[in-house]
Each structure stands twice: as C-alpha cells, then as structure tokens.
Short mmCIF file of C-alpha atoms in Angstrom, two decimals:
data_model
loop_
_atom_site.label_atom_id
_atom_site.label_comp_id
_atom_site.label_asym_id
_atom_site.label_seq_id
_atom_site.Cartn_x
_atom_site.Cartn_y
_atom_site.Cartn_z
CA MET A 2 27.47 -11.12 -1.14
CA THR A 3 27.63 -14.31 -3.17
CA ALA A 4 27.22 -17.47 -1.17
CA THR A 5 29.47 -20.47 -1.37
CA ALA A 6 28.74 -24.11 -0.89
CA PRO A 7 28.29 -24.95 2.79
CA SER A 8 31.50 -25.81 4.57
CA ASP A 9 32.10 -28.05 7.53
CA VAL A 10 32.08 -25.09 9.93
CA ARG A 11 29.93 -25.99 12.92
CA PRO A 12 29.35 -24.09 16.15
CA GLY A 13 30.91 -25.42 19.31
CA PRO A 14 29.17 -27.52 21.93
CA HIS A 15 27.86 -24.49 23.83
CA GLY A 16 26.12 -22.86 20.85
CA THR A 17 27.19 -19.26 21.65
CA GLU A 18 26.33 -16.31 19.45
CA GLN A 19 29.91 -16.30 18.17
CA ASP A 20 29.48 -19.95 17.21
CA ASP A 21 26.27 -19.14 15.34
CA SER A 22 27.99 -16.31 13.47
CA ALA A 23 30.93 -18.58 12.62
CA ALA A 24 28.55 -21.20 11.24
CA LEU A 25 26.85 -18.53 9.11
CA ALA A 26 30.25 -17.46 7.79
CA GLY A 27 30.71 -21.05 6.61
CA PHE A 28 27.92 -20.40 4.11
CA GLY A 29 29.59 -17.23 2.86
CA TYR A 30 27.51 -14.65 4.76
CA ARG A 31 28.25 -12.07 7.45
CA GLN A 32 26.08 -11.81 10.54
CA GLU A 33 24.04 -8.66 9.77
CA LEU A 34 20.61 -9.48 11.18
CA HIS A 35 20.53 -9.27 14.97
CA ARG A 36 20.47 -12.72 16.57
CA SER A 37 18.09 -12.23 19.50
CA MET A 38 15.35 -14.85 19.16
CA GLY A 39 15.00 -17.83 21.47
CA ARG A 40 12.97 -21.02 21.20
CA TYR A 41 9.56 -19.51 21.96
CA ALA A 42 10.12 -16.63 19.55
CA SER A 43 11.05 -19.14 16.84
CA PHE A 44 7.90 -21.14 17.57
CA ALA A 45 5.85 -17.94 17.55
CA ALA A 46 7.18 -17.04 14.09
CA GLY A 47 5.78 -20.25 12.59
CA PHE A 48 2.57 -20.29 14.65
CA SER A 49 1.68 -16.66 13.91
CA PHE A 50 2.13 -17.19 10.14
CA ILE A 51 -0.29 -20.13 10.34
CA SER A 52 -2.56 -18.15 12.74
CA VAL A 53 -5.49 -20.49 13.18
CA LEU A 54 -7.79 -17.76 14.46
CA THR A 55 -7.12 -15.54 11.46
CA THR A 56 -7.54 -18.11 8.75
CA VAL A 57 -10.17 -20.38 10.28
CA PHE A 58 -12.44 -17.38 10.82
CA GLN A 59 -11.60 -16.13 7.34
CA PHE A 60 -12.30 -19.35 5.42
CA PHE A 61 -14.69 -21.39 7.59
CA ALA A 62 -17.76 -20.12 5.72
CA PHE A 63 -16.22 -20.97 2.36
CA GLY A 64 -15.34 -24.54 3.39
CA PHE A 65 -18.77 -25.16 4.88
CA SER A 66 -20.60 -23.70 1.89
CA PHE A 67 -19.00 -26.28 -0.41
CA GLY A 68 -18.43 -29.32 1.78
CA GLY A 69 -21.09 -29.00 4.45
CA ALA A 70 -20.27 -30.37 7.88
CA ALA A 71 -18.14 -33.12 6.32
CA PHE A 72 -15.55 -30.57 5.25
CA PHE A 73 -14.19 -31.04 8.77
CA TRP A 74 -12.50 -34.28 7.60
CA THR A 75 -10.43 -32.40 5.04
CA TRP A 76 -8.61 -30.83 7.98
CA PRO A 77 -6.83 -33.95 9.31
CA ALA A 78 -6.11 -35.05 5.72
CA VAL A 79 -4.35 -31.77 4.88
CA LEU A 80 -2.64 -31.69 8.29
CA VAL A 81 -1.05 -35.10 7.74
CA GLY A 82 0.20 -34.04 4.30
CA GLN A 83 1.66 -30.82 5.64
CA LEU A 84 3.32 -32.61 8.57
CA LEU A 85 5.19 -34.73 6.02
CA VAL A 86 6.35 -31.58 4.23
CA ALA A 87 7.30 -30.01 7.57
CA ALA A 88 9.34 -33.08 8.49
CA CYS A 89 11.38 -32.63 5.30
CA PHE A 90 11.81 -28.93 6.07
CA ALA A 91 12.96 -29.73 9.60
CA GLU A 92 15.86 -31.73 8.18
CA LEU A 93 16.75 -28.83 5.90
CA ALA A 94 16.49 -26.24 8.69
CA ALA A 95 19.11 -28.20 10.64
CA ARG A 96 21.53 -28.35 7.73
CA TYR A 97 20.95 -24.89 6.18
CA PRO A 98 19.97 -22.39 8.94
CA LEU A 99 19.64 -19.41 6.58
CA SER A 100 17.20 -16.59 5.92
CA GLY A 101 15.20 -17.06 2.76
CA ALA A 102 14.76 -20.71 3.61
CA ILE A 103 12.84 -21.92 0.53
CA TYR A 104 15.21 -20.11 -1.84
CA GLN A 105 18.34 -21.26 -0.02
CA TRP A 106 17.18 -24.86 0.37
CA SER A 107 16.03 -25.27 -3.23
CA THR A 108 19.23 -23.67 -4.57
CA ARG A 109 21.54 -25.89 -2.53
CA LEU A 110 19.56 -29.01 -3.37
CA SER A 111 19.34 -28.35 -7.12
CA THR A 112 20.75 -25.49 -9.26
CA PRO A 113 20.97 -21.72 -8.81
CA GLY A 114 18.43 -21.15 -11.58
CA PHE A 115 15.87 -23.60 -10.19
CA GLY A 116 16.36 -22.24 -6.67
CA TRP A 117 15.90 -18.70 -7.93
CA PHE A 118 12.49 -19.54 -9.37
CA ALA A 119 11.50 -21.28 -6.12
CA GLY A 120 12.43 -18.14 -4.20
CA TRP A 121 10.73 -15.85 -6.74
CA ILE A 122 7.47 -17.82 -6.57
CA MET A 123 7.68 -18.01 -2.77
CA VAL A 124 8.25 -14.31 -2.21
CA ILE A 125 5.40 -13.33 -4.52
CA GLY A 126 3.18 -15.88 -2.78
CA GLN A 127 4.16 -14.40 0.59
CA VAL A 128 3.23 -10.91 -0.59
CA VAL A 129 -0.17 -12.20 -1.66
CA VAL A 130 -0.60 -13.98 1.69
CA VAL A 131 0.11 -10.70 3.50
CA ALA A 132 -2.67 -9.04 1.51
CA ALA A 133 -5.09 -11.90 2.16
CA ALA A 134 -4.34 -11.91 5.90
CA ALA A 135 -4.93 -8.15 6.18
CA LEU A 136 -8.24 -8.49 4.32
CA ALA A 137 -9.42 -10.90 7.04
CA LEU A 138 -10.16 -7.94 9.33
CA GLN A 139 -13.43 -7.52 7.43
CA VAL A 140 -14.63 -10.89 8.75
CA VAL A 141 -14.48 -9.79 12.39
CA LEU A 142 -14.27 -6.00 12.92
CA PRO A 143 -17.78 -5.11 11.61
CA ALA A 144 -19.16 -8.02 13.67
CA ILE A 145 -17.69 -6.38 16.80
CA TRP A 146 -18.95 -2.85 16.02
CA SER A 147 -20.86 -1.58 12.99
CA GLY A 148 -18.73 1.58 13.06
CA PHE A 149 -15.88 -0.42 11.54
CA GLN A 150 -17.94 -0.65 8.36
CA LEU A 151 -16.46 2.61 7.09
CA VAL A 152 -17.76 2.27 3.54
CA GLY A 153 -21.33 1.56 4.67
CA GLY A 154 -23.80 -1.03 3.44
CA ASP A 155 -23.56 -4.82 3.77
CA PRO A 156 -20.42 -5.90 5.70
CA ALA A 157 -20.29 -9.42 4.17
CA PRO A 158 -16.91 -9.82 2.37
CA THR A 159 -18.68 -11.20 -0.70
CA THR A 160 -20.66 -7.96 -1.27
CA PRO A 161 -19.31 -4.85 -3.03
CA THR A 162 -19.47 -2.71 0.12
CA GLY A 163 -17.93 -5.42 2.28
CA ALA A 164 -15.12 -5.97 -0.23
CA ALA A 165 -14.40 -2.25 -0.46
CA ASN A 166 -14.34 -1.87 3.32
CA ALA A 167 -12.00 -4.86 3.57
CA ALA A 168 -9.53 -3.05 1.30
CA VAL A 169 -9.64 0.07 3.49
CA LEU A 170 -9.08 -1.87 6.72
CA ALA A 171 -6.28 -3.91 5.11
CA VAL A 172 -4.35 -0.79 4.04
CA VAL A 173 -4.58 0.65 7.57
CA LEU A 174 -3.31 -2.60 9.11
CA LEU A 175 -0.46 -2.90 6.60
CA ALA A 176 0.68 0.62 7.45
CA LEU A 177 0.89 -0.40 11.12
CA THR A 178 2.72 -3.70 10.52
CA THR A 179 5.18 -2.02 8.17
CA GLY A 180 5.96 0.49 10.89
CA VAL A 181 6.66 -2.29 13.41
CA ASN A 182 8.87 -4.06 10.88
CA LEU A 183 10.98 -0.91 10.57
CA LEU A 184 11.60 -0.49 14.30
CA ASP A 185 13.79 -3.28 15.68
CA ASN A 186 13.75 -7.05 15.49
CA ARG A 187 13.43 -7.22 19.28
CA VAL A 188 10.27 -5.10 19.12
CA MET A 189 8.91 -7.21 16.26
CA SER A 190 9.70 -10.42 18.14
CA ALA A 191 8.12 -9.13 21.38
CA VAL A 192 4.91 -8.10 19.59
CA ASN A 193 4.83 -11.48 17.89
CA ARG A 194 5.33 -13.44 21.13
CA ILE A 195 2.66 -11.47 23.00
CA GLY A 196 0.23 -11.82 20.12
CA VAL A 197 0.78 -15.56 19.76
CA THR A 198 0.29 -16.08 23.50
CA ALA A 199 -2.99 -14.16 23.33
CA GLU A 200 -4.04 -16.15 20.26
CA ILE A 201 -3.33 -19.53 21.88
CA ILE A 202 -5.23 -18.58 25.04
CA GLY A 203 -8.12 -17.16 23.03
CA ALA A 204 -8.31 -20.14 20.68
CA ALA A 205 -8.31 -22.60 23.58
CA LEU A 206 -11.06 -20.63 25.32
CA ILE A 207 -13.16 -20.50 22.15
CA VAL A 208 -12.79 -24.26 21.70
CA VAL A 209 -13.90 -24.97 25.28
CA LEU A 210 -16.89 -22.63 25.05
CA LEU A 211 -18.03 -23.96 21.68
CA LEU A 212 -17.77 -27.60 22.75
CA THR A 213 -19.71 -26.87 25.95
CA HIS A 214 -22.45 -25.18 23.89
CA SER A 215 -22.87 -28.01 21.37
CA GLU A 216 -26.25 -28.29 19.67
CA ARG A 217 -25.64 -31.65 17.98
CA GLY A 218 -23.38 -34.70 17.98
CA ALA A 219 -20.18 -35.25 16.03
CA GLY A 220 -21.96 -37.67 13.68
CA VAL A 221 -23.19 -34.68 11.68
CA THR A 222 -19.69 -34.38 10.19
CA LEU A 223 -20.41 -37.50 8.13
CA HIS A 224 -22.83 -35.57 5.93
CA THR A 225 -21.65 -33.18 3.23
CA GLY A 226 -24.74 -31.12 2.55
CA GLY A 227 -22.64 -28.77 0.44
CA GLN A 228 -22.55 -27.88 -3.26
CA GLY A 229 -22.06 -30.52 -5.92
CA GLY A 230 -20.99 -34.13 -5.46
CA ALA A 231 -19.32 -35.35 -2.31
CA ILE A 232 -15.79 -35.70 -3.74
CA GLY A 233 -15.83 -32.37 -5.57
CA ALA A 234 -17.31 -30.63 -2.53
CA LEU A 235 -14.61 -31.99 -0.25
CA LEU A 236 -11.82 -31.09 -2.69
CA VAL A 237 -13.00 -27.49 -2.60
CA GLY A 238 -13.74 -27.69 1.12
CA SER A 239 -10.10 -28.63 1.67
CA PHE A 240 -9.16 -25.07 0.65
CA THR A 241 -9.84 -23.97 4.23
CA ALA A 242 -7.29 -26.35 5.72
CA ALA A 243 -4.86 -25.77 2.85
CA TYR A 244 -4.94 -22.03 3.42
CA VAL A 245 -4.56 -22.28 7.20
CA LEU A 246 -1.77 -24.86 7.45
CA ILE A 247 0.99 -22.98 5.63
CA GLY A 248 3.88 -20.82 6.77
CA PHE A 249 5.37 -23.20 9.31
CA ASP A 250 8.68 -22.73 7.49
CA SER A 251 8.84 -19.20 8.95
CA ALA A 252 10.81 -20.57 11.89
CA GLY A 253 13.46 -21.45 9.29
CA GLU A 254 13.11 -18.06 7.59
CA LEU A 255 14.30 -16.39 10.80
CA SER A 256 17.20 -18.79 11.43
CA GLU A 257 19.80 -16.03 11.17
CA GLU A 258 18.03 -14.20 14.00
CA THR A 259 17.66 -17.29 16.22
CA HIS A 260 20.07 -18.61 18.82
CA ALA A 261 21.26 -22.19 18.10
CA PRO A 262 19.10 -22.45 14.95
CA ARG A 263 20.25 -25.96 13.98
CA ARG A 264 18.80 -27.24 17.24
CA THR A 265 15.86 -24.85 17.55
CA ALA A 266 14.31 -24.37 14.08
CA PRO A 267 13.60 -28.03 13.18
CA ARG A 268 11.66 -28.56 16.39
CA THR A 269 9.77 -25.27 16.28
CA ILE A 270 8.74 -25.88 12.66
CA LEU A 271 7.08 -29.16 13.64
CA LEU A 272 5.71 -27.86 16.94
CA ALA A 273 4.13 -24.79 15.34
CA LEU A 274 2.33 -26.88 12.71
CA ALA A 275 1.24 -29.64 15.09
CA SER A 276 -0.14 -27.27 17.73
CA ALA A 277 -1.87 -25.06 15.16
CA GLY A 278 -3.30 -28.15 13.49
CA ALA A 279 -4.76 -29.47 16.74
CA LEU A 280 -6.27 -26.12 17.73
CA GLY A 281 -7.64 -25.46 14.26
CA GLY A 282 -9.30 -28.86 13.99
CA LEU A 283 -11.02 -28.36 17.34
CA LEU A 284 -12.18 -24.89 16.25
CA LEU A 285 -13.78 -26.35 13.12
CA LEU A 286 -15.48 -29.12 15.06
CA GLY A 287 -16.66 -26.77 17.81
CA GLY A 288 -18.10 -24.34 15.27
CA ILE A 289 -20.05 -27.06 13.47
CA LEU A 290 -21.42 -28.57 16.68
CA ALA A 291 -22.33 -25.24 18.35
CA ALA A 292 -23.90 -23.46 15.35
CA PRO A 293 -27.56 -22.63 16.04
CA SER A 294 -28.45 -24.01 12.61
CA LEU A 295 -26.66 -25.78 9.78
CA THR A 296 -29.41 -25.07 7.26
CA ASP A 297 -30.38 -21.39 7.59
CA GLY A 298 -27.50 -20.32 5.34
CA ARG A 299 -25.78 -18.08 7.89
CA LEU A 300 -22.97 -20.53 8.66
CA ALA A 301 -22.08 -20.61 4.96
CA THR A 302 -21.91 -16.80 4.74
CA GLU A 303 -20.95 -15.47 8.19
CA GLY A 304 -18.90 -18.43 9.46
CA LEU A 305 -17.56 -18.64 12.99
CA SER A 306 -18.30 -15.00 13.81
CA TYR A 307 -22.00 -15.87 13.58
CA VAL A 308 -21.53 -18.93 15.83
CA LEU A 309 -19.70 -16.98 18.53
CA THR A 310 -22.15 -14.09 18.77
CA SER A 311 -25.23 -16.33 18.45
CA SER A 312 -24.22 -19.18 20.77
CA LEU A 313 -22.19 -17.33 23.39
CA GLY A 314 -24.02 -14.01 23.43
CA ASP A 315 -22.91 -10.64 22.11
CA GLY A 316 -20.72 -9.76 25.10
CA VAL A 317 -18.62 -12.93 25.26
CA GLY A 318 -18.69 -13.40 21.50
CA LYS A 319 -17.41 -9.91 20.74
CA ALA A 320 -14.72 -10.15 23.41
CA LEU A 321 -13.43 -13.31 21.76
CA LEU A 322 -13.64 -11.68 18.34
CA ALA A 323 -11.38 -8.92 19.67
CA ASP A 324 -8.78 -11.61 20.32
CA VAL A 325 -9.20 -12.71 16.71
CA VAL A 326 -8.40 -9.14 15.63
CA VAL A 327 -5.12 -9.36 17.59
CA ALA A 328 -4.36 -12.67 15.87
CA ILE A 329 -4.99 -11.15 12.43
CA ALA A 330 -2.70 -8.21 13.15
CA VAL A 331 0.10 -10.46 14.44
CA ALA A 332 -0.31 -12.86 11.51
CA THR A 333 0.00 -10.00 9.03
CA LEU A 334 3.13 -8.82 10.84
CA ALA A 335 4.69 -12.29 10.87
CA ILE A 336 3.97 -12.99 7.20
CA GLN A 337 5.32 -9.60 6.17
CA THR A 338 8.47 -10.31 8.19
CA ALA A 339 8.94 -13.69 6.49
CA GLY A 340 8.47 -12.13 3.06
CA SER A 341 10.98 -9.39 3.79
CA ARG A 342 13.57 -11.96 4.88
CA MET A 343 13.09 -13.84 1.63
CA LEU A 344 13.63 -10.64 -0.36
CA PHE A 345 16.71 -9.82 1.72
CA SER A 346 18.19 -13.30 1.28
CA MET A 347 17.83 -13.22 -2.50
CA ALA A 348 18.99 -9.61 -2.78
CA ARG A 349 22.25 -10.18 -0.90
CA ASP A 350 23.11 -12.78 -3.55
CA GLY A 351 22.52 -10.07 -6.17
CA VAL A 352 19.77 -12.01 -7.97
CA LEU A 353 16.89 -9.51 -7.73
CA PRO A 354 16.16 -6.10 -9.23
CA PHE A 355 17.43 -3.32 -6.91
CA SER A 356 19.47 -5.92 -5.00
CA SER A 357 21.91 -3.41 -3.54
CA ARG A 358 19.10 -1.48 -1.86
CA LEU A 359 17.09 -4.53 -0.77
CA ALA A 360 20.16 -6.17 0.80
CA LYS A 361 20.90 -3.31 3.20
CA VAL A 362 20.47 -4.00 6.92
CA SER A 363 20.39 -1.23 9.48
CA PRO A 364 23.25 -1.74 11.96
CA ARG A 365 21.11 -0.09 14.66
CA THR A 366 17.86 -2.05 14.26
CA GLY A 367 19.12 -5.22 12.60
CA MET A 368 16.20 -4.97 10.17
CA PRO A 369 16.21 -4.87 6.34
CA ALA A 370 14.02 -1.78 5.88
CA ALA A 371 13.64 -1.74 2.09
CA PRO A 372 12.27 -5.32 1.85
CA SER A 373 9.72 -4.58 4.60
CA LEU A 374 8.54 -1.48 2.74
CA ALA A 375 8.42 -3.35 -0.57
CA VAL A 376 6.31 -6.18 0.84
CA GLY A 377 3.96 -3.77 2.63
CA ILE A 378 3.38 -1.55 -0.41
CA ALA A 379 2.92 -4.51 -2.78
CA ALA A 380 0.47 -6.21 -0.40
CA ALA A 381 -1.55 -2.98 -0.04
CA ALA A 382 -1.76 -2.69 -3.84
CA LEU A 383 -3.06 -6.26 -4.08
CA GLY A 384 -5.56 -5.62 -1.28
CA LEU A 385 -6.97 -2.71 -3.25
CA LEU A 386 -8.03 -5.21 -5.93
CA ASN A 387 -10.94 -5.89 -3.60
CA LEU A 388 -12.34 -2.53 -4.71
CA ALA A 389 -12.81 -4.00 -8.17
CA SER A 390 -14.97 -6.99 -7.22
CA PRO A 391 -15.88 -9.16 -4.19
CA GLU A 392 -14.55 -12.21 -6.04
CA ALA A 393 -11.05 -10.76 -5.71
CA PHE A 394 -10.96 -11.83 -2.04
CA LEU A 395 -11.18 -15.54 -2.86
CA ALA A 396 -8.96 -15.21 -5.94
CA ILE A 397 -6.22 -13.55 -3.88
CA GLY A 398 -6.48 -16.11 -1.07
CA THR A 399 -6.35 -19.14 -3.33
CA THR A 400 -3.56 -17.73 -5.49
CA CYS A 401 -1.24 -17.27 -2.54
CA ILE A 402 -1.65 -20.78 -1.20
CA ALA A 403 -1.24 -22.32 -4.65
CA MET A 404 2.03 -20.44 -5.08
CA LEU A 405 3.31 -21.48 -1.66
CA TYR A 406 2.42 -25.13 -2.31
CA LEU A 407 4.29 -24.96 -5.62
CA ALA A 408 7.33 -23.39 -3.93
CA TYR A 409 7.26 -26.11 -1.27
CA ALA A 410 7.23 -28.76 -4.01
CA MET A 411 10.27 -27.06 -5.55
CA VAL A 412 12.10 -27.97 -2.34
CA THR A 413 10.77 -31.47 -1.67
CA GLY A 414 11.31 -32.40 -5.33
CA PRO A 415 15.07 -31.73 -5.46
CA MET A 416 15.37 -33.16 -1.97
CA LEU A 417 13.88 -36.44 -3.23
CA VAL A 418 16.33 -36.47 -6.13
CA ARG A 419 19.22 -36.11 -3.69
CA ARG A 420 17.85 -38.99 -1.60
CA LEU A 421 17.51 -41.22 -4.64
CA ARG A 422 21.08 -40.37 -5.62
CA GLY A 423 22.14 -41.58 -2.17
CA ASP A 424 24.00 -38.43 -1.12
CA TRP A 425 21.61 -37.03 1.47
CA ASP A 426 21.95 -38.88 4.78
CA ARG A 427 25.75 -38.77 4.98
CA SER A 428 25.59 -35.68 7.22
CA ALA A 429 23.02 -37.09 9.66
CA ALA A 430 25.66 -37.69 12.32
CA GLU A 431 26.99 -34.12 12.26
CA PRO A 432 26.32 -32.25 15.51
CA ASP A 433 24.04 -29.33 16.20
CA GLU A 434 24.95 -26.48 18.55
CA THR A 435 24.61 -28.71 21.61
CA GLY A 436 26.85 -31.44 20.20
CA ARG A 437 23.90 -33.76 19.46
CA PRO A 438 23.17 -35.26 16.03
CA LEU A 439 21.28 -33.06 13.58
CA PHE A 440 17.56 -33.65 13.22
CA SER A 441 17.08 -36.54 10.78
CA LEU A 442 14.22 -38.69 9.51
CA GLY A 443 16.56 -41.64 9.13
CA ARG A 444 15.19 -44.57 7.14
CA TRP A 445 11.75 -42.92 7.03
CA GLY A 446 13.16 -40.02 5.04
CA LEU A 447 12.61 -41.52 1.56
CA PRO A 448 8.94 -42.61 1.94
CA ILE A 449 8.05 -39.39 3.76
CA ASN A 450 9.72 -37.33 1.04
CA ILE A 451 7.91 -39.22 -1.75
CA VAL A 452 4.46 -38.75 -0.19
CA ALA A 453 5.19 -35.11 0.73
CA LEU A 454 6.07 -34.27 -2.88
CA ALA A 455 3.07 -36.13 -4.33
CA TYR A 456 0.73 -34.45 -1.85
CA GLY A 457 2.17 -30.99 -2.59
CA LEU A 458 1.78 -31.36 -6.36
CA PHE A 459 -1.77 -32.70 -5.98
CA MET A 460 -2.83 -29.78 -3.78
CA THR A 461 -1.21 -27.25 -6.12
CA VAL A 462 -3.33 -28.54 -9.00
CA ASN A 463 -6.43 -28.77 -6.79
CA LEU A 464 -6.06 -25.15 -5.68
CA ALA A 465 -5.27 -23.73 -9.09
CA TRP A 466 -7.95 -25.65 -11.01
CA PRO A 467 -10.19 -22.98 -12.66
CA ARG A 468 -13.59 -23.98 -11.24
CA ALA A 469 -16.23 -21.47 -12.36
CA SER A 470 -18.49 -22.38 -9.42
CA VAL A 471 -15.71 -21.37 -7.02
CA TYR A 472 -13.99 -18.39 -8.58
CA ASP A 473 -16.74 -16.87 -10.72
CA PRO A 474 -20.09 -17.98 -9.23
CA SER A 475 -21.98 -14.97 -10.58
CA GLY A 476 -20.47 -15.31 -14.08
CA GLY A 477 -19.06 -12.67 -16.34
CA HIS A 478 -15.59 -12.49 -14.77
CA TRP A 479 -13.54 -15.10 -16.63
CA TYR A 480 -10.33 -13.52 -15.35
CA PHE A 481 -11.28 -14.39 -11.77
CA GLN A 482 -11.95 -18.01 -12.78
CA TRP A 483 -8.47 -18.21 -14.28
CA PHE A 484 -6.84 -15.76 -11.84
CA THR A 485 -4.57 -18.25 -10.07
CA VAL A 486 -3.32 -19.84 -13.29
CA LEU A 487 -2.81 -16.47 -14.97
CA PHE A 488 -1.08 -15.01 -11.93
CA LEU A 489 1.33 -17.96 -11.83
CA ILE A 490 2.08 -17.70 -15.55
CA VAL A 491 2.64 -13.94 -15.39
CA SER A 492 4.81 -14.21 -12.25
CA VAL A 493 7.04 -16.91 -13.73
CA GLY A 494 7.12 -15.12 -17.08
CA LEU A 495 8.23 -11.82 -15.55
CA GLY A 496 10.89 -13.63 -13.56
CA ALA A 497 12.16 -15.42 -16.66
CA VAL A 498 12.33 -12.15 -18.63
CA TRP A 499 14.27 -10.41 -15.86
CA ARG A 500 16.73 -13.28 -15.48
CA TRP A 501 17.28 -13.41 -19.24
CA ARG A 502 17.91 -9.67 -19.47
CA ASN A 503 20.15 -9.70 -16.39
CA THR A 504 22.15 -12.61 -17.75
CA ARG A 505 22.70 -10.77 -21.03
CA ARG A 506 23.69 -7.60 -19.17
CA VAL A 507 26.22 -9.42 -16.98
CA HIS A 508 27.70 -11.32 -19.91
CA ALA A 509 27.99 -8.10 -21.91
CA ALA A 510 29.81 -6.42 -19.04
CA THR A 511 32.14 -9.35 -18.30
CA PRO A 512 32.06 -11.70 -21.29
CA ALA A 513 34.88 -13.84 -19.99
CA GLN A 514 33.33 -14.37 -16.56
CA PRO A 515 30.48 -16.68 -15.57
CA LEU A 516 27.27 -15.19 -14.17
CA PRO A 517 27.85 -14.69 -10.42
CA GLU A 518 25.31 -16.98 -8.83
CA LEU A 519 25.22 -19.32 -5.89
CA ALA A 520 27.72 -22.10 -6.18
CA GLN A 521 26.53 -25.62 -6.79
CA PRO A 522 25.91 -27.55 -3.58
CA SER A 523 28.62 -29.88 -2.46
CA THR A 524 28.05 -33.59 -2.65
CA THR A 525 27.82 -33.73 1.14
CA PRO A 526 24.92 -31.62 2.49
#
C-alpha cells in the first residue's frame, strides 16, 4: 500500500486499540501487525537491541586495548551524544508511530528518494548488527565450557579457530531466533521481556560484585596506557560505547504493535537508552577496577569474561556468563525483529525488490515471515565471513554501527532543516492517546538537533576511517582496512542501481503516471 501524508486523525482520549488502528489509517496503512505490546514490552524492545551485557562483553577488550583504562570516559561522552539523538527520535515517535521508523521519519521529513536511502542503509546496517550480535557468543560460551569450542584450538575471537567457531555458533543462534520470529508476536514479545528482565538483574548483580571486588581506585581511569597517542587512542576506544549505545529507536520500530504508541514510544526510547547507558558505564568501571591486572595483556584480549572468572571464581563467574548468553540470544532476536519490521515497512510501500512477498503479514501470527527469514539468512551469510579471517569480526561490527550512525544522521539532518524553516513545532500542542500534549523538546529542540546531527556525522567519520592499526593490524588485508567504506559504497551503489532500473521499468509501463512513492510530507507535521 502506498502511504499518504499524515492526516489529523488522532485516537480518542482513552487510547483504545480501535483508536490506534484509526490513527494508523490516517497515514494510509491498515492494521496488519497485531497490536499487543504494552509499555514494558516497548522498553524491552529498545533495551534488548542495545543489550549492554552482549556488547560490553563483546567490545570491552577492544576498547581497553586501544584506550587503556581511560577509555571509560568515552562512554559518558558517547552517551550524551546519543541521548540528544534519542530526544529527537522521541519527538518523531510521537508524531509518526509507524513501523520502519528511520525510513518513515526520513521520508516524511525530506523526500521519498532521500528517505528510501535512509531506510536502505538502515536495514542493511541492521542485518550486519544481527550478524555481529550472534558472533558475540564466542566471547562467552567457550569461557563457560570448553566443549562449546566446536572447531577446536584457541577460542579467542581474534584467532582463526576462534573466528571459525564464532561463525558456527552464530548460525545456530540465528536459526533459533528466526524460528521465534516466525511464531507469534506475543511469543516474541514474551521471550524478549523475560530475557531483558534477566539481563537487567544479571547486569546489576555483576556491577555490585565487581565494585565490591575492586583492586584499585577510580583514579586509574585517568591514564590511557593504550596504543598510540591519547586522542587517537580514545577515538578508537570510543568504538565500544558507539557500538553498545545504538538501537534505542527499536521502540519506535514496533509502534504499530504497541498500545498507545504516541504516548509510550517516546518515553521508552529515552528510558531504554538512559538505563542501558547507566548500567553499561558501571560495568566498564567495575571491570577496570576489579581486573586482577591491567598490564598482563589478558584484559585487552579476554575482556570482562576474564575479570569475572578470575575475580569472582569459576562458579560465580560462569553462572553470570550464562546470563550474558541469554542477553546475547535476546539481543539477536530483538535486532532481527527490528530489521524485519524495516523491511516490511518499505516493502508495503512497494519500494523494495520482491515487495509483494516481503509485505505479507500472517493473519494468524501477526508476523511478517518473509522479512524475518530474509534478515536471518543474510545475517548468517555475513557471519560466515568470519571463516575467512579473524579480522572480519571487527570489520563487521564497525561497519554496522557506521551505517546506523549514518542512517540516524539522515533523520536528524532533515529534521533540522524543518526546524530552521519554522514548520516543525506547530503540532506540539496536538494530543497523544491520553489527551495530553505530544512529547516535545520545545525551545531546546533547535540546539539539541544541531548538536545531535554534528555528533552523528562526526562519529560516522570516526568509525569508518580506514585505520590500518585497527582493521588490518597484521597487514596484508587491505580490504579489511577499507571494509566499512567499501561496504557503504557498494550498498548505496546497489540501491541506486535498483532504484534507477525500477524507475525506468515503472515509467515504461505507465509513461503518463508518476512513480508511485510516498507522498511529500504536509507542511504541518
């Protein structure tokens, strides 16, 4: 179905499911996805995508190896920048409660073509994030039991045997998460809620135990001790925080499955990021303070898994690592769900290859099966790149966050243009489902938007910069050094070729008709 510009349809003061469906109809869409998620489920969607246990355990060693203990300070810096982006997204979630959030928001703020590329970059980035999250199992499973090292040899993810085993474990996990995504959105939501609850409890327990087993004072975080100069080391060390603190927009991705989304999604977007940011920062600090040694090299290669098993003992440490495994599985599920909703949202507008198949929703389950399968299969294929070389792990991880940061900037950029034109805040007084004003940044909107865009562009360049010491430390693999840049160019290039060919095909079929795309946004958001 082709969407229209948003109308003035708003749900009534009680925010019933019929009201939510009527509001969705105002955007030109039928209610096909089952609307069964409440506030906690919406929060869980954003929190599980961020998944502090998954990503902090996955990238702690990398951040420490480059920035030393001082890489801790990159965390609050990135968190503040991302909170500014999340604040902009919260405004958009209130005004456009639609699946495929980044694509829908960018399209309605700018042009159909620009929005299409934002969605295209975002969905590819999400697929890569799914692969990277599944590969994180290698960081914890062999540390729990050596039998999980199915390939044999060194389990470190940076070794050939560790990288190969990571690919095997990732494919198994992706098969499981794809199965859950095909069942029912209530099953998916229940698994997500249970997993997030376990992750929050586990993360809080790990923080308490690490801080009570401190070996040194917090002053150690003032010393880099990493590779290269202090500034360069911290720029690379910020990759850890940059990779962790993404995906908070997932609460907006699932708006069409959430009750009273105009009221719920803006708050759960901010809450998911803020709570994950606080927990993640404490995990970093606790790991640095409780590590048996900062100089024996193990913290820079084994990360937090080494700290838990060394400081807390094998029994307690492995029990907590089991909770990390749950977090990794739930994160993979949540990210795959978000990616499938993006594919579905674009496909129902007829702007993707195989749109008719990708846009189908099962009336029984309320799930778009084809997008879930597509994301799972594509992520598994990317995970198998780890068989080629250990450097693929870092290349995949950095590529996905660079693409997501770029997609975010393709929303905050047009949003800033709308603010500067003076046609953004006119709808601030419109009510949400409870009859209260929509979430709004008010007079702080312009400065927050400016800094959010500048921060997003800076981090995109920082992540994609082809540093040989980061992406090809052993030398001889120039394609890994340039992997992120090349992947972006190829992704955008393939998208441009498909759009050009599709445009020609449509014009040839109906030369007197314009290409059926999303209508331009109205002057009043």
